[in-house]
Amino acid sequence: MRSTTWALDADDRLTASNMHEISIAQNVIDHVSRVVPPSDLVRVGRIRLRVGIMSGVVAHSLDFCFGALTHGTPLEGATLDIEERPFIVRCRTCKARSTNELGVAVCEECGSTDTQIESGTELDIVHLELSRQVSP
Amino acid sequence: MKVITIERKVLEKNDALARKNRDLLLGHKIFTINLVSSPGSGKTTLIERTLEKIRDSVHIAVIEGDVQTDLDARRVSAYGVPTIQLLTNGGCHLEASLVSDALAEIDLDDVELLIIENVGNLVCPANYDLGENEKVVVLSVTEGDDKPLKYPAMFHQASALVVNKIDLVPYLQCNMDALVRNALAINPRLRVFRLSSTTGRGIEAWTSWLTATVDRCRKEIPV
């Protein structure tokens, strides 16, 4: 079984790779294909994503996967424009908003554990840019 | 240049399928847990001990997610419970669509507790709702007490933590209190169980919670 893995073509091998970014990149492509008619896919430029730092998604892996999946398709050349969102915790006790890069959800100000994660777990597709003209 | 606004969750398709799974399961009053962990933390052994303890009092079905092989499904089905093996063929996580396929193979009228064992991976399954009631992280003490800090996304998404292999603590550098403290810093709402699936120590609290929650689900009390 294992040996057949190496016989797969490039796309299949990517799908079989151990990265959930592949599945996420495919979902981005599906969103784009839903809002852009097939004949206009070549006009797609930058695709804006909102990715929280605690989403578990690695931006450069996502970029790599998107490039690999769109290679040789009308979307080839489109790029991901990733807006990174900070991790922000809002305290329900003292109302403070605090941020840290560890993902600690205990309030920094008063130590309360009654908190809500306000930002940092996003994984959204925001918008895309369509160029007027495609250079031949 | 024209800008087309989309403003959607990237994984909304999976989320929608997960909602369908959840509605289906809740419609059958089934309590569902999604077991996540790194490989080798003892998810399958925990399922085996759980089956040993409560299969006579609770109707249980198991969905086994693996990259390859049906080794886990064979272990679990030996306990005489309906078991479905899902193979991701290289994929690093289960998705709601796969679970939906598995649910079609199970007689849901005869199930009270559904245990989904996700692919061993402490990163990727965090993003994918399967339709479970609770995501349960299993972390064994052999993995070290710093893991909640290194894999915060999974701990944010989980509602319970099983600290496994506590019988090995005397032989390790791992500080179990620090491990739990780290996990609770990332997610203060985690319900924590400390147990050893091998010796059975601490397993009672886990199975009591499962049984009580299954009971609440059966009576349609929000869990």
Tab-separated table of N, CA and C in Angstrom, chain A residues 2 16-20 23-24 27-28 30-31 34-36 50 54-57 87 92 102-106 113-115 117 123-132, chain B residues 1-14 67-68 89-93 95 121 123-128 148-149 152-153 156-157 184-189:
chain	number	residue	atom	x	y	z
A	2	ARG	N	1.870	1.238	0.850
A	2	ARG	CA	2.690	2.435	0.994
A	2	ARG	C	3.374	2.821	-0.320
A	16	ALA	N	-2.794	13.796	0.063
A	16	ALA	CA	-2.486	12.759	1.035
A	16	ALA	C	-1.469	13.237	2.060
A	17	SER	N	-1.001	14.460	1.916
A	17	SER	CA	0.021	14.913	2.852
A	17	SER	C	-0.613	15.227	4.205
A	18	ASN	N	0.234	15.284	5.200
A	18	ASN	CA	-0.254	15.398	6.555
A	18	ASN	C	-0.445	16.857	6.950
A	19	MET	N	-1.301	17.567	6.233
A	19	MET	CA	-1.497	18.990	6.500
A	19	MET	C	-2.965	19.324	6.344
A	20	HIS	N	-3.575	19.888	7.389
A	20	HIS	CA	-4.966	20.274	7.197
A	20	HIS	C	-5.075	21.547	6.379
A	23	SER	N	-6.800	20.986	3.067
A	23	SER	CA	-8.256	20.988	3.091
A	23	SER	C	-8.788	22.416	3.215
A	24	ILE	N	-8.089	23.235	3.991
A	24	ILE	CA	-8.521	24.623	4.160
A	24	ILE	C	-8.350	25.394	2.847
A	27	ASN	N	-11.099	24.545	0.568
A	27	ASN	CA	-12.333	25.242	0.953
A	27	ASN	C	-12.325	26.696	0.471
A	28	VAL	N	-11.152	27.332	0.510
A	28	VAL	CA	-11.044	28.705	-0.006
A	28	VAL	C	-11.364	28.708	-1.501
A	30	ASP	N	-13.154	26.586	-3.143
A	30	ASP	CA	-14.588	26.321	-3.327
A	30	ASP	C	-15.414	27.602	-3.130
A	31	HIS	N	-15.041	28.399	-2.104
A	31	HIS	CA	-15.745	29.669	-1.870
A	31	HIS	C	-15.605	30.576	-3.093
A	34	ARG	N	-17.617	29.615	-6.029
A	34	ARG	CA	-19.059	29.851	-5.846
A	34	ARG	C	-19.458	31.280	-6.213
A	35	VAL	N	-18.548	32.223	-5.937
A	35	VAL	CA	-18.938	33.629	-6.175
A	35	VAL	C	-18.418	34.183	-7.504
A	36	VAL	N	-17.471	33.487	-8.116
A	36	VAL	CA	-16.907	33.990	-9.373
A	36	VAL	C	-17.280	33.026	-10.507
A	50	ARG	N	-8.938	36.152	6.972
A	50	ARG	CA	-8.736	36.604	8.342
A	50	ARG	C	-8.397	35.362	9.150
A	54	MET	N	-4.496	31.818	16.987
A	54	MET	CA	-4.776	30.568	17.689
A	54	MET	C	-5.685	29.642	16.864
A	55	SER	N	-5.753	29.880	15.576
A	55	SER	CA	-6.627	29.045	14.745
A	55	SER	C	-5.974	27.706	14.424
A	56	GLY	N	-4.681	27.605	14.671
A	56	GLY	CA	-3.990	26.359	14.357
A	56	GLY	C	-3.619	26.259	12.882
A	57	VAL	N	-3.788	27.367	12.158
A	57	VAL	CA	-3.467	27.357	10.734
A	57	VAL	C	-2.141	28.089	10.517
A	87	PHE	N	-4.725	37.365	19.552
A	87	PHE	CA	-5.535	36.647	20.544
A	87	PHE	C	-5.978	37.660	21.602
A	92	ARG	N	-15.230	38.778	31.916
A	92	ARG	CA	-16.615	39.071	32.289
A	92	ARG	C	-16.688	39.647	33.707
A	102	LEU	N	0.300	33.409	23.940
A	102	LEU	CA	0.299	31.998	24.351
A	102	LEU	C	-1.068	31.357	24.212
A	103	GLY	N	-2.101	32.193	24.157
A	103	GLY	CA	-3.449	31.632	24.117
A	103	GLY	C	-4.012	31.428	25.513
A	104	VAL	N	-3.401	32.081	26.513
A	104	VAL	CA	-3.888	31.962	27.888
A	104	VAL	C	-5.206	32.715	28.027
A	105	ALA	N	-6.238	32.018	28.506
A	105	ALA	CA	-7.576	32.611	28.547
A	105	ALA	C	-7.974	33.099	29.936
A	106	VAL	N	-7.012	33.112	30.880
A	106	VAL	CA	-7.269	33.661	32.210
A	106	VAL	C	-7.029	35.170	32.135
A	113	THR	N	-11.279	33.541	35.742
A	113	THR	CA	-11.355	32.534	34.688
A	113	THR	C	-12.674	32.655	33.915
A	114	ASP	N	-13.492	33.620	34.319
A	114	ASP	CA	-14.758	33.843	33.621
A	114	ASP	C	-14.504	34.815	32.466
A	115	THR	N	-13.958	34.268	31.405
A	115	THR	CA	-13.529	35.104	30.279
A	115	THR	C	-14.117	34.579	28.976
A	117	ILE	N	-13.128	34.408	24.743
A	117	ILE	CA	-12.146	34.683	23.691
A	117	ILE	C	-12.827	35.533	22.630
A	123	LEU	N	-11.082	32.053	11.167
A	123	LEU	CA	-10.636	31.452	9.913
A	123	LEU	C	-11.709	31.811	8.882
A	124	ASP	N	-11.613	33.058	8.389
A	124	ASP	CA	-12.664	33.601	7.522
A	124	ASP	C	-12.115	33.992	6.166
A	125	ILE	N	-12.980	33.899	5.170
A	125	ILE	CA	-12.651	34.478	3.862
A	125	ILE	C	-13.417	35.798	3.781
A	126	VAL	N	-12.687	36.885	3.565
A	126	VAL	CA	-13.262	38.221	3.681
A	126	VAL	C	-13.752	38.728	2.323
A	127	HIS	N	-12.849	38.835	1.382
A	127	HIS	CA	-13.218	39.304	0.043
A	127	HIS	C	-12.157	38.875	-0.962
A	128	LEU	N	-12.435	39.135	-2.227
A	128	LEU	CA	-11.412	38.889	-3.244
A	128	LEU	C	-11.405	40.042	-4.234
A	129	GLU	N	-10.288	40.191	-4.909
A	129	GLU	CA	-10.152	41.258	-5.895
A	129	GLU	C	-10.182	40.670	-7.294
A	130	LEU	N	-10.973	41.289	-8.160
A	130	LEU	CA	-11.037	40.878	-9.567
A	130	LEU	C	-10.390	41.973	-10.394
A	131	SER	N	-9.387	41.623	-11.168
A	131	SER	CA	-8.778	42.643	-12.028
A	131	SER	C	-9.689	42.869	-13.226
A	132	ARG	N	-9.616	44.084	-13.810
A	132	ARG	CA	-10.466	44.417	-14.956
A	132	ARG	C	-10.114	43.578	-16.162
B	1	MET	N	-10.316	47.700	-10.862
B	1	MET	CA	-10.381	46.493	-10.039
B	1	MET	C	-11.689	46.444	-9.241
B	2	LYS	N	-12.238	45.259	-9.158
B	2	LYS	CA	-13.517	45.107	-8.457
B	2	LYS	C	-13.286	44.211	-7.232
B	3	VAL	N	-13.902	44.592	-6.112
B	3	VAL	CA	-13.771	43.761	-4.907
B	3	VAL	C	-15.100	43.038	-4.652
B	4	ILE	N	-15.023	41.738	-4.506
B	4	ILE	CA	-16.228	40.965	-4.198
B	4	ILE	C	-16.179	40.548	-2.731
B	5	THR	N	-17.161	40.994	-1.981
B	5	THR	CA	-17.203	40.659	-0.551
B	5	THR	C	-17.731	39.239	-0.373
B	6	ILE	N	-17.085	38.477	0.477
B	6	ILE	CA	-17.541	37.106	0.742
B	6	ILE	C	-17.955	36.968	2.212
B	7	GLU	N	-17.059	37.349	3.131
B	7	GLU	CA	-17.348	37.320	4.576
B	7	GLU	C	-18.014	36.025	5.045
B	8	ARG	N	-17.346	34.935	4.878
B	8	ARG	CA	-17.868	33.651	5.340
B	8	ARG	C	-16.763	32.910	6.093
B	9	LYS	N	-17.161	31.955	6.913
B	9	LYS	CA	-16.173	31.091	7.535
B	9	LYS	C	-15.612	30.167	6.448
B	10	VAL	N	-14.297	30.004	6.439
B	10	VAL	CA	-13.699	29.166	5.394
B	10	VAL	C	-14.267	27.747	5.462
B	11	LEU	N	-14.454	27.239	6.678
B	11	LEU	CA	-14.905	25.853	6.824
B	11	LEU	C	-16.416	25.745	7.044
B	12	GLU	N	-17.178	26.693	6.483
B	12	GLU	CA	-18.622	26.689	6.750
B	12	GLU	C	-19.314	25.439	6.209
B	13	LYS	N	-18.762	24.856	5.146
B	13	LYS	CA	-19.369	23.641	4.589
B	13	LYS	C	-19.281	22.508	5.627
B	14	ASN	N	-18.089	22.371	6.225
B	14	ASN	CA	-17.933	21.364	7.270
B	14	ASN	C	-18.828	21.680	8.476
B	67	VAL	N	-5.590	7.006	9.902
B	67	VAL	CA	-4.991	7.302	8.608
B	67	VAL	C	-4.987	6.024	7.765
B	68	GLN	N	-4.571	4.941	8.389
B	68	GLN	CA	-4.572	3.646	7.718
B	68	GLN	C	-4.824	2.545	8.737
B	89	ASN	N	-7.015	7.884	4.664
B	89	ASN	CA	-6.019	7.682	3.595
B	89	ASN	C	-5.004	8.808	3.520
B	90	GLY	N	-4.411	9.097	4.615
B	90	GLY	CA	-3.371	10.120	4.635
B	90	GLY	C	-3.828	11.417	5.279
B	91	GLY	N	-5.127	11.669	5.255
B	91	GLY	CA	-5.651	12.908	5.843
B	91	GLY	C	-5.387	12.937	7.337
B	92	CYS	N	-5.172	14.154	7.859
B	92	CYS	CA	-4.691	14.279	9.234
B	92	CYS	C	-5.810	14.479	10.253
B	93	HIS	N	-7.077	14.441	9.809
B	93	HIS	CA	-8.180	14.710	10.733
B	93	HIS	C	-9.464	14.127	10.156
B	95	GLU	N	-13.424	14.698	9.142
B	95	GLU	CA	-14.313	15.803	8.786
B	95	GLU	C	-15.754	15.344	8.976
B	121	ASN	N	-3.591	13.394	16.374
B	121	ASN	CA	-3.003	14.635	15.863
B	121	ASN	C	-3.520	15.749	16.773
B	123	VAL	N	-3.090	18.950	16.362
B	123	VAL	CA	-3.239	20.245	15.681
B	123	VAL	C	-4.502	20.286	14.819
B	124	CYS	N	-4.514	19.473	13.776
B	124	CYS	CA	-5.510	19.640	12.706
B	124	CYS	C	-6.964	19.410	13.134
B	125	PRO	N	-7.278	18.385	13.941
B	125	PRO	CA	-8.695	18.152	14.244
B	125	PRO	C	-9.360	19.314	14.989
B	126	ALA	N	-8.585	20.257	15.503
B	126	ALA	CA	-9.167	21.371	16.267
B	126	ALA	C	-10.136	22.195	15.424
B	127	ASN	N	-9.868	22.311	14.130
B	127	ASN	CA	-10.685	23.175	13.268
B	127	ASN	C	-11.982	22.535	12.789
B	128	TYR	N	-12.111	21.221	12.974
B	128	TYR	CA	-13.223	20.516	12.337
B	128	TYR	C	-14.243	20.001	13.340
B	148	PRO	N	-0.124	21.578	26.711
B	148	PRO	CA	-1.257	22.501	26.526
B	148	PRO	C	-0.803	23.863	26.007
B	149	LEU	N	0.399	24.302	26.415
B	149	LEU	CA	0.900	25.606	25.979
B	149	LEU	C	1.364	25.551	24.532
B	152	PRO	N	-2.316	25.169	21.936
B	152	PRO	CA	-3.462	25.826	22.581
B	152	PRO	C	-4.774	25.692	21.811
B	153	ALA	N	-4.704	25.639	20.472
B	153	ALA	CA	-5.955	25.621	19.690
B	153	ALA	C	-6.837	24.450	20.112
B	156	HIS	N	-8.397	25.080	23.509
B	156	HIS	CA	-9.484	26.065	23.469
B	156	HIS	C	-10.787	25.406	23.051
B	157	GLN	N	-10.689	24.474	22.114
B	157	GLN	CA	-11.895	23.870	21.535
B	157	GLN	C	-12.495	22.789	22.427
B	184	LEU	N	-5.537	24.494	32.224
B	184	LEU	CA	-6.599	25.372	32.735
B	184	LEU	C	-6.309	26.847	32.451
B	185	ALA	N	-5.026	27.179	32.254
B	185	ALA	CA	-4.695	28.564	31.862
B	185	ALA	C	-5.180	28.808	30.430
B	186	ILE	N	-5.022	27.816	29.584
B	186	ILE	CA	-5.470	27.938	28.194
B	186	ILE	C	-6.999	27.897	28.132
B	187	ASN	N	-7.577	27.009	28.915
B	187	ASN	CA	-9.044	26.899	28.923
B	187	ASN	C	-9.550	26.607	30.333
B	188	PRO	N	-9.919	27.661	31.066
B	188	PRO	CA	-10.321	27.495	32.473
B	188	PRO	C	-11.570	26.631	32.643
B	189	ARG	N	-12.315	26.396	31.560
B	189	ARG	CA	-13.571	25.648	31.695
B	189	ARG	C	-13.399	24.140	31.528
